[in-house]
Amino acid sequence: MPKVSAVDTPDVSKGKLPEHLEVQRTRVVCKPDAPIHTEPIHYSGAFASMGVDNGVTLESFCKNFKIEVVELTAVSMEFDMIGINASLANAFRRILIAEVPTMAIDNVLMVNNTSVIPEEVIAHRLGLIPLNADPRLFEYLSEHDTLNERNTIVFKLAASCKKGSPHLIVKSDQLKWLPGGSEQPMESANPSAKPRTYTSFSCSQDSLPEFANKPLGVQDHVFIDKLGPGHAIELEAHAVKGVGKVHAKWSPVSTTWYRMLPEVILLKEIKGADAEKLVKKCPVNVFDIEDVGKGDKKAIVANPRACTLCRECIRGVNEPQVELRRAKDHFIFKIESTGALPPEVLFTEAVKILEDKCDRVICELS
């Protein structure tokens, strides 16, 4: 977008901004050396003299905000969030990573381990295995709580490699769910006392209606250990509810990120050899060639969403041919779940958490 003098600004109707000011307000323009117009304009009266209200009201937010799902699978989702600013998009990202709870193995009772992998490394690997358990069905475990069927899941692992046998790979599908709770007896100073285990389940978890039709388990085929001939491993693992800001093993997403919607604008018609050169410059095939007849060809923007802002198309040219922009209020959002909960459920839970935060702030201020 070329600079426009105030004297040469074209007449615009009241309530509208000149094109260059509208671009400055709503777009980030990417130049060969650095982007410009990166700072959002928050002041509601910034354009009051032109009859434009730059403020945000609940009514305008509800009118402009929308979500468009682009791709949805069992473990990932890509969608567009339109009509919000970067602070709100980043709030959802941070909540998804650090504040949406999941179940993860937190305590490991090692009975026997003669493998080459140290016990603390095995415990760390177990903690990072995604569990097929809905955290909404469980309660948080506080410091003084006992381990019961509502706050703990117990798994058992027992594997051995006989002498003379080939190496044995131990994977997560060998973890066995113990719905009745712990089977490991606690040490007692009184040998005649009734043996106690590490959990106090009042009933078996598989008798509860929420688990009767969907047994608790783990994600299959996750590598845990490799046993050589004569090696063995036996342990009991306890999973509890937690959030990612305490430890990454409780984070429900493998990654989640967002980026502003790219816009690629041809400033002039590019034909012939220049068009082919422009198409070859782009590594992600944003541009394509269109036949306009009589042997002529011109460049067109075929896939602007794929633009990664590498800026190859605007480097090394004598005069600008292409302008790269980013929409400040349109975000491409990607969620990749670890598998504990579907991605659409994770985003819904993140919205609820943000809503609770807002309610707490309002209560404190009122």
Coordinates of C-alpha atoms in Angstrom, one line a residue:
M1 CA 0.0 0.0 0.0
P2 CA 1.7 3.3 -1.1
K3 CA 1.9 6.2 1.3
V4 CA -0.9 8.8 0.7
S5 CA -0.5 12.5 1.6
A6 CA -3.3 14.0 3.6
V7 CA -3.8 16.5 0.8
D8 CA -4.3 13.7 -1.8
T9 CA -6.6 11.7 0.4
P10 CA -9.8 11.0 -1.7
D11 CA -13.1 12.0 -0.3
V12 CA -14.9 9.3 1.7
S13 CA -18.3 9.2 3.1
K14 CA -18.8 9.9 6.8
G15 CA -18.4 6.7 8.9
K16 CA -15.8 5.2 6.5
L17 CA -12.0 5.3 6.6
P18 CA -9.8 6.0 3.6
E19 CA -8.3 2.8 2.3
H20 CA -4.8 3.3 3.7
L21 CA -6.2 4.0 7.2
E22 CA -8.5 1.0 7.0
V23 CA -5.5 -1.2 6.1
Q24 CA -3.5 0.3 9.0
R25 CA -6.4 -0.5 11.4
T26 CA -7.2 -4.0 10.3
R27 CA -4.1 -5.5 8.6
V28 CA -0.5 -6.2 9.3
V29 CA 1.5 -5.4 6.1
C30 CA 4.6 -7.6 5.5
K31 CA 7.5 -5.8 3.9
P32 CA 10.8 -7.4 2.7
D33 CA 12.6 -6.4 5.8
A34 CA 9.9 -6.3 8.5
P35 CA 6.2 -6.1 9.1
I36 CA 4.4 -2.8 9.7
H37 CA 1.1 -1.8 11.4
T38 CA 1.7 -4.6 13.9
E39 CA 0.3 -2.8 16.9
P40 CA -3.5 -2.9 17.3
I41 CA -5.4 0.4 17.7
H42 CA -7.4 0.0 20.9
Y43 CA -8.5 3.6 21.5
S44 CA -12.2 3.8 20.7
G45 CA -12.0 7.4 19.7
A46 CA -9.0 7.0 17.3
F47 CA -11.1 7.8 14.3
A48 CA -13.9 9.7 15.9
S49 CA -13.3 12.8 13.7
M50 CA -14.2 10.7 10.7
G51 CA -17.3 9.3 12.2
V52 CA -15.9 5.8 12.8
D53 CA -16.3 4.2 16.2
N54 CA -13.2 2.0 16.9
G55 CA -14.7 0.7 20.2
V56 CA -15.8 -2.9 20.9
T57 CA -19.2 -3.4 22.4
L58 CA -20.9 -6.7 23.3
E59 CA -23.4 -6.1 20.5
S60 CA -20.7 -5.6 17.9
F61 CA -18.7 -8.6 19.2
C62 CA -21.7 -10.9 19.0
K63 CA -22.5 -9.6 15.5
N64 CA -19.0 -10.1 14.1
F65 CA -17.6 -13.1 16.0
K66 CA -17.9 -16.5 14.3
I67 CA -16.1 -19.8 14.1
E68 CA -15.8 -21.8 10.9
V69 CA -14.5 -25.4 11.2
V70 CA -12.2 -26.2 8.3
E71 CA -11.0 -29.7 9.3
L72 CA -12.1 -32.1 12.1
T73 CA -10.6 -35.5 12.8
A74 CA -10.5 -37.7 15.9
V75 CA -7.4 -36.1 17.2
S76 CA -7.1 -32.7 15.4
M77 CA -9.2 -29.7 14.4
E78 CA -8.5 -26.6 12.3
F79 CA -10.9 -23.8 12.5
D80 CA -11.1 -20.0 11.8
M81 CA -11.9 -17.6 14.6
I82 CA -13.2 -14.4 13.1
G83 CA -13.9 -11.1 14.9
I84 CA -11.5 -11.3 17.9
N85 CA -8.1 -9.9 18.7
A86 CA -4.8 -11.7 19.3
S87 CA -5.1 -11.5 23.1
L88 CA -8.3 -13.6 23.2
A89 CA -6.9 -16.1 20.7
N90 CA -3.7 -16.4 22.8
A91 CA -5.9 -16.9 25.9
F92 CA -7.5 -19.9 24.4
R93 CA -4.1 -21.3 23.3
R94 CA -2.7 -20.9 26.9
I95 CA -5.7 -22.4 28.5
L96 CA -5.7 -25.4 26.2
I97 CA -2.0 -26.1 27.0
A98 CA -2.0 -25.4 30.7
E99 CA -5.4 -25.4 32.3
V100 CA -7.7 -28.0 30.7
P101 CA -7.4 -31.0 33.0
T102 CA -6.6 -34.6 32.1
M103 CA -5.7 -37.9 33.8
A104 CA -2.0 -38.9 33.9
I105 CA 0.2 -41.4 35.8
D106 CA 1.7 -39.5 38.7
N107 CA 2.9 -42.2 41.1
V108 CA 4.7 -45.5 40.3
L109 CA 5.3 -48.3 42.7
M110 CA 8.2 -50.2 41.3
V111 CA 8.2 -53.9 42.5
N112 CA 10.9 -55.2 40.2
N113 CA 13.1 -53.8 37.5
T114 CA 16.1 -55.6 36.1
S115 CA 16.1 -53.8 32.7
V116 CA 18.8 -51.3 31.6
I117 CA 16.4 -48.3 31.9
P118 CA 16.5 -46.6 35.3
E119 CA 13.3 -46.6 37.3
E120 CA 12.9 -42.8 37.3
V121 CA 13.1 -42.8 33.5
I122 CA 10.4 -45.5 33.2
A123 CA 8.2 -43.5 35.6
H124 CA 8.7 -40.4 33.5
R125 CA 7.7 -42.3 30.3
L126 CA 4.6 -43.8 32.0
G127 CA 3.5 -40.2 33.0
L128 CA 3.6 -39.1 29.4
I129 CA 1.4 -41.9 28.0
P130 CA -2.1 -40.5 27.1
L131 CA -4.9 -42.2 29.0
N132 CA -8.3 -43.1 27.6
A133 CA -10.1 -41.6 30.5
D134 CA -12.5 -38.6 30.6
P135 CA -11.2 -36.3 33.3
R136 CA -14.6 -34.7 33.8
L137 CA -15.7 -38.0 35.5
F138 CA -12.9 -37.7 38.2
E139 CA -12.2 -35.4 41.1
Y140 CA -8.9 -33.7 41.9
L141 CA -6.7 -35.4 44.5
S142 CA -5.8 -33.0 47.3
E143 CA -3.0 -33.4 49.8
H144 CA -5.1 -35.0 52.5
D145 CA -7.4 -37.1 50.4
T146 CA -7.3 -40.9 50.3
L147 CA -6.9 -42.6 46.9
N148 CA -10.4 -43.8 46.0
E149 CA -12.4 -44.8 42.9
R150 CA -13.3 -41.1 42.2
N151 CA -9.8 -39.6 42.0
T152 CA -7.5 -42.4 41.0
I153 CA -7.0 -45.0 38.2
V154 CA -4.7 -47.9 39.0
F155 CA -2.7 -49.8 36.3
K156 CA -0.4 -52.8 36.6
L157 CA 2.5 -53.8 34.4
A158 CA 4.3 -57.2 34.5
A159 CA 6.6 -58.4 31.8
S160 CA 9.6 -60.6 31.5
C161 CA 12.0 -61.9 28.9
K162 CA 13.1 -65.5 29.3
K163 CA 16.7 -66.4 29.0
G164 CA 17.6 -67.5 25.4
S165 CA 14.7 -65.5 24.0
P166 CA 15.0 -62.4 21.7
H167 CA 14.6 -59.0 23.2
L168 CA 11.1 -58.1 24.3
I169 CA 9.6 -54.7 23.6
V170 CA 7.3 -53.5 26.4
K171 CA 4.5 -51.2 25.1
S172 CA 1.7 -49.3 26.8
D173 CA -1.0 -51.8 25.7
Q174 CA 0.5 -54.2 28.3
L175 CA -0.6 -51.9 31.1
K176 CA -3.6 -53.6 32.7
W177 CA -6.4 -51.6 34.4
L178 CA -7.2 -52.6 38.0
P179 CA -10.8 -51.5 38.6
G180 CA -10.7 -52.7 42.1
G181 CA -7.7 -50.5 43.1
S182 CA -4.2 -51.2 44.2
E183 CA -3.0 -54.8 44.7
Q184 CA 0.3 -53.8 46.4
P185 CA 0.3 -54.3 50.2
M186 CA 1.6 -51.4 52.3
E187 CA 4.4 -52.1 54.8
S188 CA 3.1 -52.3 58.4
A189 CA 4.9 -52.3 61.7
N190 CA 2.4 -54.8 63.0
P191 CA 2.8 -58.1 61.1
S192 CA -0.5 -59.4 62.6
A193 CA -2.5 -56.5 61.3
K194 CA -4.8 -56.8 58.3
P195 CA -2.9 -56.0 55.1
R196 CA -3.7 -52.7 53.5
T197 CA -3.2 -51.5 50.0
Y198 CA -2.3 -48.0 48.7
T199 CA -5.9 -47.2 47.7
S200 CA -9.2 -47.3 49.5
F201 CA -11.8 -48.1 46.8
S202 CA -15.3 -48.4 48.2
C203 CA -16.4 -50.2 45.0
S204 CA -14.9 -51.5 41.8
Q205 CA -14.7 -48.8 39.1
D206 CA -16.2 -51.1 36.4
S207 CA -19.4 -51.3 38.5
L208 CA -19.9 -47.5 38.2
P209 CA -22.3 -46.6 35.3
E210 CA -19.9 -44.1 33.7
F211 CA -17.2 -46.8 33.3
A212 CA -19.3 -49.9 32.7
N213 CA -19.6 -49.5 28.9
K214 CA -16.2 -47.8 28.4
P215 CA -13.3 -49.4 30.3
L216 CA -10.4 -47.2 31.2
G217 CA -7.2 -47.7 29.4
V218 CA -4.2 -46.1 27.7
Q219 CA -3.1 -45.2 24.2
D220 CA -1.7 -48.3 22.5
H221 CA 1.8 -48.8 21.0
V222 CA 3.7 -46.3 23.2
F223 CA 7.2 -47.6 23.9
I224 CA 8.0 -48.1 27.6
D225 CA 11.0 -50.5 27.9
K226 CA 13.1 -53.0 26.1
L227 CA 13.9 -56.2 28.0
G228 CA 16.9 -58.4 27.3
P229 CA 17.1 -62.1 28.1
G230 CA 16.6 -62.6 31.8
H231 CA 15.2 -59.1 32.4
A232 CA 11.9 -58.4 34.0
I233 CA 9.8 -55.5 35.1
E234 CA 6.8 -55.3 37.4
L235 CA 5.1 -52.1 38.7
E236 CA 1.9 -50.5 39.7
A237 CA 1.0 -47.0 38.4
H238 CA -1.5 -44.6 39.9
A239 CA -3.1 -41.9 37.6
V240 CA -4.7 -38.7 39.0
K241 CA -6.3 -35.6 37.6
G242 CA -4.1 -32.5 37.0
V243 CA -3.4 -29.6 34.7
G244 CA -0.5 -28.8 32.3
K245 CA 0.8 -25.8 34.3
V246 CA 1.8 -28.3 37.1
H247 CA 3.5 -30.7 34.7
A248 CA 3.4 -31.2 30.9
K249 CA 2.2 -34.8 31.3
W250 CA -1.3 -33.3 32.1
S251 CA -1.4 -31.2 29.0
P252 CA -4.3 -32.4 26.8
V253 CA -2.7 -31.3 23.6
S254 CA 0.4 -32.3 21.8
T255 CA 0.4 -28.8 20.3
T256 CA -2.0 -26.0 19.7
W257 CA -1.2 -22.8 17.7
Y258 CA -2.8 -20.0 15.7
R259 CA -1.8 -17.6 13.0
M260 CA -3.4 -14.6 11.4
L261 CA -5.2 -15.2 8.1
P262 CA -2.8 -14.4 5.2
E263 CA -3.8 -12.2 2.3
V264 CA -1.8 -12.1 -0.9
I265 CA -2.6 -9.2 -3.3
L266 CA -1.3 -8.7 -6.8
L267 CA -0.6 -5.0 -7.2
K268 CA -0.5 -5.3 -11.0
E269 CA -1.1 -7.8 -13.7
I270 CA 1.9 -10.1 -14.1
K271 CA 2.2 -11.9 -17.4
G272 CA 4.5 -14.1 -19.4
A273 CA 7.9 -15.0 -18.1
D274 CA 7.4 -12.8 -15.0
A275 CA 4.3 -14.8 -14.1
E276 CA 6.2 -18.1 -14.4
K277 CA 9.1 -16.7 -12.3
L278 CA 6.7 -15.6 -9.6
V279 CA 5.1 -19.1 -9.4
K280 CA 8.5 -20.8 -9.1
K281 CA 9.5 -18.4 -6.3
C282 CA 6.8 -19.6 -3.9
P283 CA 7.7 -22.8 -2.1
V284 CA 4.1 -23.5 -1.0
N285 CA 2.3 -23.0 -4.3
V286 CA 0.3 -19.9 -3.4
F287 CA 0.4 -18.7 -7.0
D288 CA -0.7 -20.4 -10.2
I289 CA -0.7 -19.7 -14.0
E290 CA -4.0 -18.8 -15.8
D291 CA -4.3 -19.0 -19.6
V292 CA -5.9 -15.8 -20.8
G293 CA -6.0 -16.8 -24.5
K294 CA -3.9 -16.1 -27.5
G295 CA -1.0 -17.8 -25.9
D296 CA -0.8 -15.3 -23.0
K297 CA -0.5 -16.3 -19.4
K298 CA -0.9 -14.4 -16.2
A299 CA -0.2 -15.1 -12.5
I300 CA -3.1 -15.5 -10.1
V301 CA -3.4 -16.0 -6.3
A302 CA -4.6 -19.6 -6.1
N303 CA -4.1 -20.6 -2.5
P304 CA -3.4 -17.6 -0.2
R305 CA -4.2 -19.6 3.0
A306 CA -1.1 -21.6 2.4
C307 CA 1.2 -18.6 2.6
T308 CA 3.9 -19.0 5.3
L309 CA 5.2 -15.4 5.0
C310 CA 8.6 -16.5 3.7
R311 CA 8.6 -13.3 1.6
E312 CA 10.3 -14.8 -1.4
C313 CA 7.8 -13.3 -3.7
I314 CA 8.6 -9.7 -2.6
R315 CA 12.3 -10.0 -2.4
G316 CA 14.7 -9.1 -5.3
V317 CA 12.2 -7.0 -7.3
N318 CA 12.7 -3.5 -8.7
E319 CA 9.1 -2.5 -8.1
P320 CA 6.5 -4.0 -5.9
Q321 CA 4.4 -6.6 -7.6
V322 CA 2.9 -8.4 -4.6
E323 CA 1.7 -7.2 -1.2
L324 CA 1.5 -9.6 1.8
R325 CA -1.0 -8.9 4.6
R326 CA -2.3 -10.5 7.7
A327 CA -5.9 -9.9 9.0
K328 CA -5.7 -8.8 12.6
D329 CA -9.1 -10.1 13.5
H330 CA -9.1 -13.5 11.7
F331 CA -7.1 -16.4 13.1
I332 CA -6.4 -19.9 11.8
F333 CA -6.5 -22.0 15.0
K334 CA -5.1 -25.6 15.2
I335 CA -5.7 -28.1 18.0
E336 CA -3.9 -31.5 18.1
S337 CA -5.2 -33.6 21.0
T338 CA -3.1 -36.3 22.7
G339 CA -6.2 -38.5 22.5
A340 CA -7.7 -38.2 26.0
L341 CA -10.5 -36.0 24.7
P342 CA -11.6 -35.0 21.2
P343 CA -10.3 -31.6 20.0
E344 CA -13.8 -30.1 19.8
V345 CA -14.4 -31.0 23.4
L346 CA -11.1 -29.6 24.5
F347 CA -12.0 -26.2 22.9
T348 CA -15.4 -26.3 24.6
E349 CA -13.7 -26.9 28.0
A350 CA -11.3 -24.0 27.3
V351 CA -14.2 -21.7 26.7
K352 CA -15.8 -22.8 30.0
I353 CA -12.6 -22.1 31.9
L354 CA -12.2 -18.6 30.3
E355 CA -15.9 -18.0 31.2
D356 CA -15.2 -18.9 34.8
K357 CA -12.2 -16.6 34.9
C358 CA -14.3 -13.7 33.7
D359 CA -17.0 -14.5 36.3
R360 CA -14.4 -14.4 39.1
V361 CA -13.1 -11.0 37.9
I362 CA -16.6 -9.6 37.7
C363 CA -17.4 -10.9 41.2
E364 CA -14.2 -9.3 42.6
L365 CA -15.0 -6.0 41.0
S366 CA -18.6 -5.9 42.1

